[in-house]
Tab-separated table of C-alpha atoms (C1' of nucleotides) in Angstrom:
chain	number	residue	atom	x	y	z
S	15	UNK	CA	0.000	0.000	0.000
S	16	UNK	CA	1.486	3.812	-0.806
S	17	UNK	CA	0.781	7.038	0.837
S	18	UNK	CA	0.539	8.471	-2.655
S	19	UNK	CA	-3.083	9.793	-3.890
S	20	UNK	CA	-5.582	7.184	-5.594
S	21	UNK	CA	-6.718	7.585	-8.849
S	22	UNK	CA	-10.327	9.047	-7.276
S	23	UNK	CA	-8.870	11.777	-5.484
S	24	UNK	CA	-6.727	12.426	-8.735
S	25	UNK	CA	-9.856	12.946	-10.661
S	26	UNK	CA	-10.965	14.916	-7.619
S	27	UNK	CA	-8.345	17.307	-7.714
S	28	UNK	CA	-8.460	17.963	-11.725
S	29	UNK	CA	-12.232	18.735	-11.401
S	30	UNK	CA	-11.741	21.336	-8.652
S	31	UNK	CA	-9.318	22.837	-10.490
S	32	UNK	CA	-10.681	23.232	-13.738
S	33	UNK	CA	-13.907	23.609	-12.690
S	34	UNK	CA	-12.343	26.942	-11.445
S	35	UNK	CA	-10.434	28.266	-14.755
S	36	UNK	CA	-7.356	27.248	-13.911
S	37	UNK	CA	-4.475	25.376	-15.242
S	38	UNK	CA	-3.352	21.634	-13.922
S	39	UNK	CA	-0.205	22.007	-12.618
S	40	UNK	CA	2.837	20.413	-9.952
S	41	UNK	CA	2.352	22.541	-7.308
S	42	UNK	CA	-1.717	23.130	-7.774
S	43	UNK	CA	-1.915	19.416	-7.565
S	44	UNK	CA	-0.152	18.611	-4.862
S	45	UNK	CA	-0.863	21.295	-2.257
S	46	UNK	CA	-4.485	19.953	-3.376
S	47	UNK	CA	-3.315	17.044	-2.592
S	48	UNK	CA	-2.347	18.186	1.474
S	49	UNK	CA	-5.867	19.794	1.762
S	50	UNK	CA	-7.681	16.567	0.871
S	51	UNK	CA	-5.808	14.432	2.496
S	52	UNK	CA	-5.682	16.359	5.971
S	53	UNK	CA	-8.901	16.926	7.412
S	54	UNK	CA	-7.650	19.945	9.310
S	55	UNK	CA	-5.704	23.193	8.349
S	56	UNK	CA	-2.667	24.221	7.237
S	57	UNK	CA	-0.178	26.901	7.887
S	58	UNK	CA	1.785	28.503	5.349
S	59	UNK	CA	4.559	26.920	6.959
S	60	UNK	CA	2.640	23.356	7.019
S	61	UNK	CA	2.737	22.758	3.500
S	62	UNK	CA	5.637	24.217	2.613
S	63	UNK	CA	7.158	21.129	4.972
S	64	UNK	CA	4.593	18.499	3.788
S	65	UNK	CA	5.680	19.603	-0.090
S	66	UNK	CA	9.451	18.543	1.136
S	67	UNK	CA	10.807	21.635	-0.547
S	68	UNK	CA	9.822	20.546	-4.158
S	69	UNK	CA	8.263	24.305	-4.522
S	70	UNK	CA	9.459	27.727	-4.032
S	71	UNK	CA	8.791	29.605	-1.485
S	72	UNK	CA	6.614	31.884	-3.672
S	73	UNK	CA	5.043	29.380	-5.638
S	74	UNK	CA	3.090	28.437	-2.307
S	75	UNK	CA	2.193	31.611	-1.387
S	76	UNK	CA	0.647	32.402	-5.107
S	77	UNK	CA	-1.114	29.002	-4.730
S	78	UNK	CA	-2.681	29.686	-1.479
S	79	UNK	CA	-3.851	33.431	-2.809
S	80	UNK	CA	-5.186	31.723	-6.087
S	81	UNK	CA	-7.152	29.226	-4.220
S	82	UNK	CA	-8.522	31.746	-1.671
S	83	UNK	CA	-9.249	34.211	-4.356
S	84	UNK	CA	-11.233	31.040	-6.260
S	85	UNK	CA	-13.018	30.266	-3.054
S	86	UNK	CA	-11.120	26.321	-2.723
S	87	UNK	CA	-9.889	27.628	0.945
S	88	UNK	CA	-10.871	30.218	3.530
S	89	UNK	CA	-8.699	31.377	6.566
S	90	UNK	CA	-9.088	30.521	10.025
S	91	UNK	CA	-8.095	33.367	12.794
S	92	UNK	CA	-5.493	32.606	15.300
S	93	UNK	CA	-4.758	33.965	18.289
S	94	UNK	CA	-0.907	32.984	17.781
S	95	UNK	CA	0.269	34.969	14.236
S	96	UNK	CA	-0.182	31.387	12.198
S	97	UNK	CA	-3.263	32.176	9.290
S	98	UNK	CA	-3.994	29.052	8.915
S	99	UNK	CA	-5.980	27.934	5.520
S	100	UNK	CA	-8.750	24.994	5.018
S	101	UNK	CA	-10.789	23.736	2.580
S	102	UNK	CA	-14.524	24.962	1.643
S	103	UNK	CA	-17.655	23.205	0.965
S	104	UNK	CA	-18.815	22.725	-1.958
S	105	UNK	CA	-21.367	25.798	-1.279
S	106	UNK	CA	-18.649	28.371	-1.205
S	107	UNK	CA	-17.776	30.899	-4.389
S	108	UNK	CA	-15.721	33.229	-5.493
S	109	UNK	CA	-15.887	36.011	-2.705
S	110	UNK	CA	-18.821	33.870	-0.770
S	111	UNK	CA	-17.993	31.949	1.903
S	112	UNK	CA	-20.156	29.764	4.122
S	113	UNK	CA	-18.375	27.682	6.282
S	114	UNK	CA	-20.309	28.598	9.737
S	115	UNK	CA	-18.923	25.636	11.606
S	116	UNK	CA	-16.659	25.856	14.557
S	117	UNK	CA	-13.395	25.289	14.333
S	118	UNK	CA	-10.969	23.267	16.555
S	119	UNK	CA	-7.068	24.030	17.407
S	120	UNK	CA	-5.482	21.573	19.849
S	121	UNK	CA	-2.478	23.000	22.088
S	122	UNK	CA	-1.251	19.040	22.107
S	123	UNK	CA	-0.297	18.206	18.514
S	124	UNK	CA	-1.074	22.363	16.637
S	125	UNK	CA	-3.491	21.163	14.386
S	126	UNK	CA	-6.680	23.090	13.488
S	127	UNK	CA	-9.805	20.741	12.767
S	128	UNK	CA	-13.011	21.629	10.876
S	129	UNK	CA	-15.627	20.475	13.051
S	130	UNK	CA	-18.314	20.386	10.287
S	131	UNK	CA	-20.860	18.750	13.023
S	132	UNK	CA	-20.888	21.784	15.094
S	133	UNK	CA	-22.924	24.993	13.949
S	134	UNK	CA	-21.728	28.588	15.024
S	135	UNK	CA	-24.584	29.458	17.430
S	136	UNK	CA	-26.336	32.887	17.102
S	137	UNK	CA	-25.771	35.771	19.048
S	138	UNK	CA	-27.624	38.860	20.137
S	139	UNK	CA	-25.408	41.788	19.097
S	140	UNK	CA	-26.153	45.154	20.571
S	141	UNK	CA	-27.746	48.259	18.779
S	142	UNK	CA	-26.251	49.454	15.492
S	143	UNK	CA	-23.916	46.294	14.914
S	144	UNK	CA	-24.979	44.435	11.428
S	145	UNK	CA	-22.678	40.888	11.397
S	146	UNK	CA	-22.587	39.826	8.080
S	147	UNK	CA	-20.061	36.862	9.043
S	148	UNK	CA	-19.491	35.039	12.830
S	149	UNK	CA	-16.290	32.793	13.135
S	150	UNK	CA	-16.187	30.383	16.062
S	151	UNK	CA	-12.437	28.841	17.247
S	152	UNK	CA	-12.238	26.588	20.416
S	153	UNK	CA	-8.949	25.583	21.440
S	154	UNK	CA	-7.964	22.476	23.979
S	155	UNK	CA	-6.872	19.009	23.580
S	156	UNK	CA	-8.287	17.461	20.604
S	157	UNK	CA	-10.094	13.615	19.562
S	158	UNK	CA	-6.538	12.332	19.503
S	159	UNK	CA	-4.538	13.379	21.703
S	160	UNK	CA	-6.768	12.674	24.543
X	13	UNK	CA	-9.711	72.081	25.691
X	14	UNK	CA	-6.569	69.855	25.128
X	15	UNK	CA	-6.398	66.148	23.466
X	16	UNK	CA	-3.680	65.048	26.246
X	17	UNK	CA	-4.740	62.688	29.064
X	18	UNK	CA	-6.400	64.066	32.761
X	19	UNK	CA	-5.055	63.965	35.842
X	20	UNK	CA	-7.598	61.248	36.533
X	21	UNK	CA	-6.028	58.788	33.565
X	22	UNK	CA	-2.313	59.534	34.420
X	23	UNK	CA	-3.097	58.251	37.821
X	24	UNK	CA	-5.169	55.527	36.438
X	25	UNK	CA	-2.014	54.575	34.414
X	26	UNK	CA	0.350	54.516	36.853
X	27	UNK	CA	-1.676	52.828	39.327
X	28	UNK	CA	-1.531	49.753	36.772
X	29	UNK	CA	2.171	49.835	36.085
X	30	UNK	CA	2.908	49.932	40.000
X	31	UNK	CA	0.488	46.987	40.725
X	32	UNK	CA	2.333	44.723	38.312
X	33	UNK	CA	5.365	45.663	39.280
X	34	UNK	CA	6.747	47.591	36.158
X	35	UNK	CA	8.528	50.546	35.831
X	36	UNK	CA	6.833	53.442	35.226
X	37	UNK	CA	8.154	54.744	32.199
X	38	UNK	CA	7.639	57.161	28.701
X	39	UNK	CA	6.842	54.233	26.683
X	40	UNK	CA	5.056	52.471	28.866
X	41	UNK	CA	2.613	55.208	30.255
X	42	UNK	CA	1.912	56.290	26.358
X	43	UNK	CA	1.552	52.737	25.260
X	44	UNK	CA	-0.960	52.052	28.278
X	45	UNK	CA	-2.716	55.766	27.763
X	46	UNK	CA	-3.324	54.122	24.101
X	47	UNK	CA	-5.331	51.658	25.240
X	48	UNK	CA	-7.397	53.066	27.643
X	49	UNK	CA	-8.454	56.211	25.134
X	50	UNK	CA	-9.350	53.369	22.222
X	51	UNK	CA	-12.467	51.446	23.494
X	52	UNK	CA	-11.438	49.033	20.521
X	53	UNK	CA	-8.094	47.043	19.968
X	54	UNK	CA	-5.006	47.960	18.236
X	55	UNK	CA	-2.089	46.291	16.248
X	56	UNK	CA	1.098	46.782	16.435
X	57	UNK	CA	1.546	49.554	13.407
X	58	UNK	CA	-1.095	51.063	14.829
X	59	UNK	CA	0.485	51.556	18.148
X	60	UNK	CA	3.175	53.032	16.172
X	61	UNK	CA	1.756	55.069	13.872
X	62	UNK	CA	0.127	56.579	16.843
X	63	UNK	CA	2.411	57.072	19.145
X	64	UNK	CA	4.038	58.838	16.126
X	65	UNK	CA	7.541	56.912	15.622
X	66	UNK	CA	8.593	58.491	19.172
X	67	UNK	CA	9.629	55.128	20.436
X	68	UNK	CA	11.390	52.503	18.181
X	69	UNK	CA	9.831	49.319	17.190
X	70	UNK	CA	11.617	46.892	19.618
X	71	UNK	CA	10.494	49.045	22.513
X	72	UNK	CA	6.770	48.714	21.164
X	73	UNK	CA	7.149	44.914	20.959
X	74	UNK	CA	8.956	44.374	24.264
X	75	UNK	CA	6.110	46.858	25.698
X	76	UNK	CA	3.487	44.646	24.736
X	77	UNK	CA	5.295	41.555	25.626
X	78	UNK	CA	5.321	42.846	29.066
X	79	UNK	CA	2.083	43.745	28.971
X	80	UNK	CA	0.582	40.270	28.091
X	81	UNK	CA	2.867	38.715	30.289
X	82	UNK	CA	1.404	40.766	32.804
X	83	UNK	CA	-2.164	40.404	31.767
X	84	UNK	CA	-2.715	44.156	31.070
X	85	UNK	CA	-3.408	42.918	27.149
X	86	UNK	CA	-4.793	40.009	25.585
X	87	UNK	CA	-4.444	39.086	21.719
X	88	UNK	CA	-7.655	39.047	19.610
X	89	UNK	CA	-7.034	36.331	16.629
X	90	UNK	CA	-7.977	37.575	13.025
X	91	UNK	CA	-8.323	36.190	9.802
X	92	UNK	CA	-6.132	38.416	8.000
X	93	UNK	CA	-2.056	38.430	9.409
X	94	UNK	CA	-2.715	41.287	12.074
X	95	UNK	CA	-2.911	40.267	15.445
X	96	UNK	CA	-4.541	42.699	17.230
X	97	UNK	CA	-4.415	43.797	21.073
X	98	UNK	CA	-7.091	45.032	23.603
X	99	UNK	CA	-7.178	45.412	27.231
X	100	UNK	CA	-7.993	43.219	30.094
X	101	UNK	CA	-10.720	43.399	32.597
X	102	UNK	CA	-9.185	43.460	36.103
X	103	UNK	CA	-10.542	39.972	36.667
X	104	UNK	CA	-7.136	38.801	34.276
X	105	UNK	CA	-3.895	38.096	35.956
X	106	UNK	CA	-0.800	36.736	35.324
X	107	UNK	CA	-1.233	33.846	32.534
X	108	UNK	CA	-5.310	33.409	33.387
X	109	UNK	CA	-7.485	35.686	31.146
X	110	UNK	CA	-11.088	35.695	31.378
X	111	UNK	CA	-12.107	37.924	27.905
X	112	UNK	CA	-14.742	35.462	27.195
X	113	UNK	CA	-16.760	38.063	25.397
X	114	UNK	CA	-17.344	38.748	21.512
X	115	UNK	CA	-15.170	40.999	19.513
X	116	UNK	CA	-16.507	42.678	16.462
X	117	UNK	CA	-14.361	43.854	13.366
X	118	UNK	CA	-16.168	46.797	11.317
X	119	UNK	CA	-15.246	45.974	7.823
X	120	UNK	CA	-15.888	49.835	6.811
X	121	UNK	CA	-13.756	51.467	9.523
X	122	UNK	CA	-11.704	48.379	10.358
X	123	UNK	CA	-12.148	48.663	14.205
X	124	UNK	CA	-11.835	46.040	16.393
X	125	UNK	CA	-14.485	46.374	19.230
X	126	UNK	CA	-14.584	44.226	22.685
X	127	UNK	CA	-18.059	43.879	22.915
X	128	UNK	CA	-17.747	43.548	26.932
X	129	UNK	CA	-21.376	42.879	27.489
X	130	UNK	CA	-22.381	40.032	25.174
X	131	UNK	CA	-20.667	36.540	26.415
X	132	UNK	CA	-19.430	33.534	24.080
X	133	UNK	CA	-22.342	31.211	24.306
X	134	UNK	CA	-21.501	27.439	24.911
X	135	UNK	CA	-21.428	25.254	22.534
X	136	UNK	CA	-21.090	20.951	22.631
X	137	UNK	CA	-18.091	19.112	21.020
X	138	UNK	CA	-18.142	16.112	19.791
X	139	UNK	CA	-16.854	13.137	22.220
X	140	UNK	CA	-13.378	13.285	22.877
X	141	UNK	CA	-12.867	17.302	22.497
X	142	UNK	CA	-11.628	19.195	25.387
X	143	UNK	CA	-11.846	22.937	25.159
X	144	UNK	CA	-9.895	25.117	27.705
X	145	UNK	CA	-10.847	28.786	25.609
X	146	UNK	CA	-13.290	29.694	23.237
X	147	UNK	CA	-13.196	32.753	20.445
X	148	UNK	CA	-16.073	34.332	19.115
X	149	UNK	CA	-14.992	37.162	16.070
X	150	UNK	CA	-18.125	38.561	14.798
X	151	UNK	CA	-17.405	40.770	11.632
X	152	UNK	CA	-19.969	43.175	9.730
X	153	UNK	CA	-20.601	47.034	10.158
X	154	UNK	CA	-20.272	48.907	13.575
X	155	UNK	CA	-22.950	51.170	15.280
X	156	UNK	CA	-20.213	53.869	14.356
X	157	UNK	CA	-20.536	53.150	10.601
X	158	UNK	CA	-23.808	51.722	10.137
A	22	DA	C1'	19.296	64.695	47.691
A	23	DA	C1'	23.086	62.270	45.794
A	24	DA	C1'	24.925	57.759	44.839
A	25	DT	C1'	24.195	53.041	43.855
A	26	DT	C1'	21.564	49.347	41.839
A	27	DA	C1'	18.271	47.544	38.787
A	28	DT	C1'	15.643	48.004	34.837
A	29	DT	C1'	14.603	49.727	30.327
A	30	DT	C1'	15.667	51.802	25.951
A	31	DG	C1'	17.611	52.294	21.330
A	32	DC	C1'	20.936	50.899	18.127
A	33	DA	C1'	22.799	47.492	15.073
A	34	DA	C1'	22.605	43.361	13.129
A	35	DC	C1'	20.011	39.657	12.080
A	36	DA	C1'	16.100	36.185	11.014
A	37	DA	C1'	11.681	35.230	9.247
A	38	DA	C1'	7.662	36.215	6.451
A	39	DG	C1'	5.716	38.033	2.495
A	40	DT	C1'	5.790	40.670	-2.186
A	41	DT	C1'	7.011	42.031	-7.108
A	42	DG	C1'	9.050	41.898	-11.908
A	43	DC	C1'	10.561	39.159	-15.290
A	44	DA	C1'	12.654	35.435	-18.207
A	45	DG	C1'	12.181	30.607	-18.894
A	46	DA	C1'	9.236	26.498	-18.384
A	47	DA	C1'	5.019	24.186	-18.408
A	48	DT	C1'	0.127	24.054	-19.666
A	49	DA	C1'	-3.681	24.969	-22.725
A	50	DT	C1'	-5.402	26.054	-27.287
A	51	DT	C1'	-5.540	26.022	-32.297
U	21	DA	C1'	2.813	20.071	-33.795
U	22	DA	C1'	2.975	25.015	-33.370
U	23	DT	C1'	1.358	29.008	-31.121
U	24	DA	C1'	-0.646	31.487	-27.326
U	25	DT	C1'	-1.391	31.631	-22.591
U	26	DT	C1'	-0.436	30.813	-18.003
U	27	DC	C1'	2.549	29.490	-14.292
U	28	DT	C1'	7.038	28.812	-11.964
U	29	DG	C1'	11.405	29.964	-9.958
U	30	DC	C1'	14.959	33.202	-9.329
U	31	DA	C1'	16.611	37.548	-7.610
U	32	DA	C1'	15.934	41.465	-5.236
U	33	DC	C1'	13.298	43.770	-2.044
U	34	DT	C1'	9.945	45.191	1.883
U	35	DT	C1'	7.866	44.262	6.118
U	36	DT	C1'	7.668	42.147	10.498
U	37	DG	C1'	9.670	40.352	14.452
U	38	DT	C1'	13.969	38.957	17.437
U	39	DT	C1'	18.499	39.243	20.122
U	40	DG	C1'	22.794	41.192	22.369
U	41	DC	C1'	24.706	44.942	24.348
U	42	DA	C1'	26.083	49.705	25.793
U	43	DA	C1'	23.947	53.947	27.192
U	44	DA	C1'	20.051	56.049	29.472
U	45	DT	C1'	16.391	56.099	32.650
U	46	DA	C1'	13.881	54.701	36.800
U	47	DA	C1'	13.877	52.785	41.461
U	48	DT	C1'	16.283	52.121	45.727
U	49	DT	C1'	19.466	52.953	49.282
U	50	DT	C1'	22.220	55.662	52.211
DNA sequence: AAATTATTTGCAACAAAGTTGCAGAATATT
DNA sequence: AATATTCTGCAACTTTGTTGCAAATAATTT
């Protein structure tokens, strides 16, 4: 058995990314690829790591802009200065994104976990305030490292 | 009528510094005066924009090491790279903050807002998750802006 | 109130993170 | 297969954050 992709998540990848406009390449594939495969975030720094140098520097960084431009990832605030990035749903579009779930960040092993389960829950703002977006990040010891 | 601080705030200031133990100095005072005049948070270009380069950059960052070391600031995570800082309620102390209210980021004047009064509701993990702290960033337009 | 001690500041030098222009390489189109 | 388009990597640069150390400032002692 290999830790490389299957041929499913191959044709995955190829439809996600033409399905946006843009070209199959290396780099587009694979950091892909990392998304898909973890079910959590990633750093700037994670994938540049997980890629085992086979990019440049800026070659991630123009990914990562492309895809959140495109609407493939979204950002997840930190409190520590790490933006961390993770895949959308299906749902979200260019400039539109709808990924009201809370999200998980575990001081044990660092990583950040969609927890697609768990709705945001409303809140009662006070006069004047008009939310248009509500982002929800619990931290603590996570599933695993329990 | 002048834009300086009172009487009343200078004492207020240095009553703070004294009772964790810090020296009571230029950089600090200003720094601290900062804080207490915004109602919001502030990052750190916008400490030293305002502070109008008078102190140089190290000094701001050591100042606000200090400060969350002592619990005088807490960080407020974001989605874009700027972490921002706000002040404590005098429940906080040395490594044990208690902020667990909402923050709000106006997307038209790009305040961050502590929003003192409305509390993080609770919300249930899935088996196996262990939260110790819980962020709530609620992002739209402010009763300033709206 | 002056002298001593302890702390803090600013400089310099550096490290890390992120950006931009452009020629060559890879992908898409015809 | 040839052309047009897009993407990558390099180099150079900007911004952001860190560390060591001598000079300056604040606190303490006499």
């Amino acid at each position: 058995m290999n830790m490389h992709s299957t041929k499913q998540t191959d044709i995955q990848i190829d439809h996600i990314l033409k399905h946006n406009q843009l070209s199959v390449t290396d780099s587009r594939k694979k950091i892909l690829e990392l998304f898909l495969q973890s079910n959590g975030a990633l750093a700037h720094g994670d994938i540049e790591k997980k890629t085992g140098e086979k990019f440049d520097r800026v070659t991630v960084y123009r990914t990562l802009q492309v895809f959140m431009e495109k609407g493939i990832i979204h950002t997840i605030p930190t409190a520590d200065n790490a933006v961390r990035y993770a895949l959308c749903k299906d749902e979200c579009t260019e400039g539109h994104h709808h990924d009201n779930h809370v999200h998980f960040v575990c001081n044990a092993c660092g990583n950040t976990i969609c927890l697609e389960e768990v709705h945001v829950p409303e809140v009662k703002l006070p006069k004047g305030f008009q939310p248009t977006e509500v982002q929800m990040i619990v931290s603590g010891i996570c599933k695993e490292c329990h």
